[in-house]
Coordinates of C-alpha atoms in Angstrom, one line a residue:
X14 CA 59.0 -46.6 29.3
X15 CA 55.9 -45.2 28.0
X16 CA 56.2 -42.2 24.9
X17 CA 57.4 -38.8 26.2
X18 CA 54.4 -36.5 25.1
X19 CA 54.2 -32.8 24.6
X20 CA 51.4 -30.7 22.9
X21 CA 52.6 -27.4 21.7
X22 CA 49.6 -24.7 21.7
X23 CA 49.5 -21.7 19.1
X24 CA 46.8 -20.0 21.4
X25 CA 46.0 -17.5 18.1
X26 CA 45.4 -20.1 15.6
X27 CA 41.7 -20.6 14.2
X28 CA 41.4 -17.0 15.9
X29 CA 41.3 -18.3 19.1
X30 CA 39.6 -21.8 18.5
X31 CA 43.1 -23.4 19.4
X32 CA 42.2 -22.9 23.0
X33 CA 38.7 -24.5 23.2
X34 CA 40.1 -27.4 20.8
X35 CA 43.1 -28.1 23.3
X36 CA 40.4 -28.4 26.3
X37 CA 38.5 -31.1 24.4
X38 CA 41.9 -33.0 23.3
X39 CA 42.8 -32.9 27.2
X40 CA 39.8 -34.4 28.1
X41 CA 40.2 -37.3 25.3
X42 CA 44.1 -37.9 26.3
X43 CA 43.0 -38.1 29.9
X44 CA 40.1 -39.9 29.3
X45 CA 42.7 -42.9 27.9
X46 CA 45.0 -42.6 30.7
X47 CA 47.7 -41.2 28.3
X48 CA 50.3 -38.4 30.0
X49 CA 51.5 -35.5 28.1
X50 CA 52.3 -31.9 28.9
X51 CA 51.7 -28.6 27.2
X52 CA 53.7 -25.5 25.9
X53 CA 52.4 -22.7 24.8
X54 CA 53.8 -20.8 21.8
X55 CA 53.9 -17.1 22.5
X56 CA 55.1 -15.0 19.7
X57 CA 56.2 -16.1 15.8
X58 CA 59.3 -18.4 15.9
X59 CA 58.9 -19.9 19.2
X60 CA 56.9 -23.0 18.1
X61 CA 60.0 -24.4 16.3
X62 CA 62.3 -23.2 19.5
X63 CA 60.2 -25.1 21.6
X64 CA 59.8 -27.8 19.5
X65 CA 64.0 -28.2 19.0
X66 CA 64.3 -27.9 22.6
X67 CA 61.8 -30.8 23.3
X68 CA 63.0 -32.9 21.0
X69 CA 66.4 -32.5 23.1
X70 CA 64.8 -32.9 26.1
X71 CA 63.5 -36.5 25.4
X72 CA 60.5 -35.9 24.0
X73 CA 59.6 -38.3 21.5
X74 CA 56.2 -37.4 20.2
X75 CA 55.5 -33.9 19.6
X76 CA 52.6 -32.0 18.7
X77 CA 51.2 -29.3 16.8
X78 CA 47.8 -27.5 17.8
X79 CA 47.4 -24.9 15.4
X80 CA 47.1 -23.9 11.8
X81 CA 50.0 -24.9 9.1
X82 CA 52.1 -22.4 10.1
X83 CA 52.2 -23.9 13.7
X84 CA 52.7 -27.1 12.2
X85 CA 55.9 -25.6 10.0
X86 CA 57.4 -24.1 12.8
X87 CA 56.8 -27.7 14.8
X88 CA 58.3 -30.1 12.0
X89 CA 61.2 -27.2 11.4
X90 CA 62.3 -28.0 15.3
X91 CA 61.7 -31.4 15.2
X92 CA 64.3 -31.9 12.2
X93 CA 66.4 -29.0 13.4
X94 CA 67.0 -30.3 16.5
X95 CA 68.8 -33.6 14.6
X96 CA 67.2 -36.1 16.9
X97 CA 66.2 -39.1 15.3
X98 CA 62.8 -41.0 16.3
X99 CA 60.9 -38.1 17.2
X100 CA 57.3 -38.8 15.7
X101 CA 55.0 -35.5 14.7
X102 CA 51.3 -35.2 15.7
X103 CA 48.8 -32.5 14.4
X104 CA 46.0 -31.7 16.1
X105 CA 43.9 -29.1 13.1
X106 CA 42.8 -26.1 15.0
X107 CA 43.9 -23.0 12.5
X108 CA 42.1 -21.2 9.6
X109 CA 43.9 -23.7 7.0
X110 CA 44.7 -27.1 7.9
X111 CA 46.6 -27.9 4.2
X112 CA 49.0 -30.4 5.8
X113 CA 46.1 -32.3 7.2
X114 CA 43.8 -32.2 4.4
X115 CA 46.5 -33.0 1.3
X116 CA 47.8 -35.5 3.5
X117 CA 44.6 -37.0 4.3
X118 CA 45.7 -37.3 7.9
X119 CA 42.3 -37.1 9.9
X120 CA 38.7 -35.4 9.2
X121 CA 39.0 -33.4 12.1
X122 CA 40.7 -32.5 15.7
X123 CA 38.8 -35.6 17.5
X124 CA 39.8 -38.0 15.1
X125 CA 43.2 -36.3 15.6
X126 CA 43.2 -36.7 19.2
X127 CA 42.5 -40.5 19.0
X128 CA 45.3 -41.2 16.3
X129 CA 47.7 -39.1 18.7
X130 CA 46.4 -41.6 22.0
X131 CA 46.7 -45.0 20.2
X132 CA 49.2 -44.2 17.8
X133 CA 48.6 -47.1 15.6
X134 CA 49.5 -45.4 12.2
X135 CA 52.8 -43.9 11.9
X136 CA 53.2 -42.4 8.3
X137 CA 56.8 -41.7 6.6
X138 CA 56.3 -38.0 5.2
X139 CA 58.7 -35.9 2.5
X140 CA 59.8 -32.3 3.6
X141 CA 61.1 -29.8 0.8
X142 CA 64.1 -27.9 1.8
X143 CA 64.4 -24.6 0.8
X144 CA 67.4 -22.5 -0.2
X145 CA 67.9 -19.6 -1.6
X146 CA 71.6 -17.3 -3.1
X147 CA 71.8 -15.4 0.0
X148 CA 72.1 -19.0 2.5
X149 CA 68.9 -18.7 4.1
X150 CA 67.1 -22.4 4.1
X151 CA 63.9 -23.9 5.4
X152 CA 62.3 -27.0 5.7
X153 CA 58.6 -26.3 4.0
X154 CA 55.9 -28.8 5.0
X155 CA 53.2 -28.5 2.0
X156 CA 54.0 -25.4 -0.6
X157 CA 55.7 -22.8 -1.7
X158 CA 54.6 -20.6 -3.7
X159 CA 55.9 -17.2 -5.7
X160 CA 53.7 -14.8 -7.8
X161 CA 50.5 -13.7 -7.5
X162 CA 49.2 -16.0 -4.3
X163 CA 52.2 -14.9 -2.4
X164 CA 51.5 -10.7 -3.4
X165 CA 47.9 -11.6 -2.1
X166 CA 48.8 -12.9 1.3
X167 CA 52.0 -10.1 1.6
X168 CA 49.1 -7.5 0.9
X169 CA 47.0 -8.7 3.7
X170 CA 49.4 -8.8 6.0
X171 CA 50.8 -5.9 5.3
X172 CA 47.4 -4.0 6.0
X173 CA 46.9 -6.3 8.7
X174 CA 43.5 -7.4 7.8
X175 CA 44.2 -10.8 8.4
X176 CA 41.6 -10.8 11.4
X177 CA 39.1 -10.3 8.5
X178 CA 39.6 -13.8 7.3
X179 CA 38.9 -15.2 3.7
X180 CA 37.1 -12.1 2.9
X181 CA 40.3 -9.5 3.0
X182 CA 42.0 -12.9 1.0
X183 CA 39.0 -12.2 -1.7
X184 CA 39.5 -8.4 -1.8
X185 CA 43.2 -8.8 -1.9
X186 CA 42.9 -10.7 -4.8
X187 CA 40.5 -8.8 -6.8
X188 CA 42.9 -6.1 -6.4
X189 CA 46.0 -8.0 -7.5
X190 CA 44.1 -8.8 -10.7
X191 CA 45.0 -4.9 -11.7
X192 CA 48.0 -4.3 -9.8
X193 CA 49.9 -7.8 -10.0
X194 CA 52.7 -8.1 -13.2
X195 CA 53.7 -11.9 -14.0
X196 CA 57.3 -12.0 -14.3
X197 CA 60.1 -13.6 -16.5
X198 CA 60.9 -17.2 -15.0
X199 CA 64.0 -19.5 -15.6
X200 CA 63.4 -22.9 -14.0
X201 CA 65.0 -26.0 -14.1
X202 CA 63.5 -29.2 -13.4
X203 CA 65.9 -32.2 -12.5
X204 CA 68.2 -30.4 -14.9
X205 CA 65.4 -30.1 -17.7
X206 CA 66.0 -25.9 -17.8
X207 CA 63.2 -24.1 -19.4
X208 CA 62.3 -20.4 -19.8
X209 CA 58.6 -19.2 -19.1
X210 CA 57.0 -16.0 -19.7
X211 CA 54.1 -14.1 -18.5
X212 CA 54.4 -16.0 -15.5
X213 CA 51.8 -15.5 -12.8
X214 CA 52.8 -18.1 -10.3
X215 CA 54.3 -21.3 -9.4
X216 CA 53.2 -23.4 -7.0
X217 CA 55.8 -26.0 -5.5
X218 CA 53.7 -28.5 -3.4
X219 CA 54.3 -31.5 -1.5
X220 CA 50.7 -32.7 -1.2
X221 CA 47.3 -32.2 -3.0
X222 CA 46.3 -29.1 -1.2
X223 CA 47.5 -25.6 -0.6
X224 CA 46.1 -22.3 0.0
X225 CA 43.0 -23.0 2.4
X226 CA 42.4 -26.6 0.6
X227 CA 42.5 -25.8 -2.8
X228 CA 43.4 -28.9 -4.5
X229 CA 46.5 -27.6 -6.7
X230 CA 47.9 -31.0 -7.6
X231 CA 45.4 -33.9 -7.6
X232 CA 46.5 -36.9 -6.8
X233 CA 50.1 -35.5 -5.1
X234 CA 51.8 -37.7 -2.6
X235 CA 53.5 -36.4 0.3
X236 CA 55.6 -40.1 0.6
X237 CA 56.6 -40.7 -3.2
X238 CA 59.9 -38.9 -2.8
X239 CA 58.6 -36.1 -5.7
X240 CA 57.2 -32.3 -5.7
X241 CA 54.8 -31.3 -7.9
X242 CA 55.4 -28.0 -9.7
X243 CA 52.4 -26.0 -10.6
X244 CA 52.3 -22.9 -13.1
X245 CA 50.0 -20.5 -14.6
X246 CA 51.6 -18.4 -17.2
X247 CA 50.5 -16.6 -20.6
X248 CA 47.0 -16.2 -19.7
X249 CA 44.9 -13.0 -19.7
X250 CA 43.9 -11.0 -16.8
X251 CA 40.1 -11.8 -17.8
X252 CA 41.4 -15.3 -17.4
X253 CA 42.5 -15.5 -14.3
X254 CA 39.5 -15.9 -12.0
X255 CA 37.7 -18.9 -14.0
X256 CA 41.2 -20.5 -13.6
X257 CA 41.7 -19.8 -9.8
X258 CA 37.8 -21.0 -9.3
X259 CA 38.3 -24.2 -11.4
X260 CA 41.5 -24.7 -8.9
X261 CA 39.2 -25.5 -5.9
X262 CA 38.0 -28.3 -7.1
X263 CA 41.1 -29.5 -8.8
X264 CA 39.5 -29.1 -12.8
X265 CA 42.5 -26.4 -14.1
X266 CA 44.6 -29.6 -14.7
X267 CA 45.2 -29.5 -18.8
X268 CA 43.7 -26.0 -19.4
X269 CA 45.4 -23.7 -21.6
X270 CA 48.3 -22.0 -19.7
X271 CA 48.3 -24.6 -16.5
X272 CA 51.3 -26.8 -16.1
X273 CA 52.3 -29.1 -13.2
X274 CA 55.0 -31.6 -13.2
X275 CA 56.4 -33.9 -11.0
X276 CA 60.9 -33.4 -9.9
X277 CA 63.1 -34.3 -7.2
X278 CA 64.4 -30.9 -7.1
X279 CA 63.7 -27.8 -9.1
X280 CA 65.8 -24.2 -9.2
X281 CA 63.5 -21.0 -9.9
X282 CA 64.9 -17.8 -10.9
X283 CA 62.8 -14.4 -11.3
X284 CA 63.1 -11.1 -11.0
X285 CA 64.5 -9.7 -8.0
X286 CA 61.5 -8.4 -5.3
X287 CA 59.1 -11.3 -6.8
X288 CA 56.9 -12.1 -3.8
X289 CA 57.1 -15.5 -2.4
X290 CA 56.0 -17.7 0.7
X291 CA 56.8 -20.9 2.2
X292 CA 53.8 -23.0 4.1
X293 CA 51.7 -19.6 3.8
X294 CA 54.5 -17.1 5.8
X295 CA 56.1 -14.7 3.0
X296 CA 59.8 -14.0 2.6
X297 CA 61.9 -11.8 1.0
X298 CA 63.8 -14.2 -1.0
X299 CA 67.4 -13.2 -2.6
X300 CA 66.6 -15.1 -6.5
X301 CA 67.5 -18.1 -7.6
X302 CA 66.5 -20.5 -5.6
X303 CA 66.7 -24.2 -5.2
X304 CA 64.0 -26.4 -3.6
X305 CA 64.7 -30.5 -3.0
X306 CA 62.7 -33.1 -1.5
X307 CA 63.7 -35.0 1.4
X308 CA 62.3 -38.3 1.0
X309 CA 60.9 -39.8 4.7
X310 CA 62.2 -36.9 6.4
X311 CA 59.0 -36.8 9.3
X312 CA 57.7 -39.4 11.0
X313 CA 53.9 -38.6 11.1
X314 CA 50.9 -40.1 13.4
X315 CA 48.2 -40.3 11.1
X316 CA 44.3 -42.0 11.3

């Protein structure tokens, strides 16, 4: 009996580009005789529901057609279903495709479609389990950010300027240099308790890249049972921009104020209201929160 495959489309991903990409992907799958069906996400959280229901209905290959937000929802749906032996595929079609880039799965959507058709390479991938003091929990596939980066994302969403794209993020990042106030953090890395002052951000990542391709943790792997926790603290406002520029190429490592270490569990306490995002989606968290690695939780189709 062959695979039962469902593609879950986010039609708004990539400013609508995902719809055109899906048409081309269907052409590739049809030409190779692959049987599948397509479901369309209608609202935030809908892709999660579709993925969970699909797993429970016997679909054993579920593909996300969209960006990192869509991939995160599909992953949470698969994991939340409790159904074993479900493979996740990704057709990168968003403005940000950090999961694909950070894990070096494919070079583009066409290669991803060919990989889905052949399924020659299946990779076990770690995920991060986020839990805060209120009991809220979520699986995170890529990154958790608390501080300056989350502040910028929140501002862009509040102003409704997301459609502008990267320019709106650049504008809010510049404004944030003057408006954002660093905080006092208490952090525990696998039992090693530390205090950090004047913290601009903590980035907890499951692979090399976050934030639309920024090489925050060079060499990080999503299959080693560890997360990488990088922080920026005790630096002046004038030092922030040069450091952010260096992060794009991974040249920030070893610079004053930059810290990056591996661990299996981290607990972070920060001032209540300090901005936070999970895979690029801002959330109102109740500190402290804990992040734990779940090794090999996802089976992912790779190129």
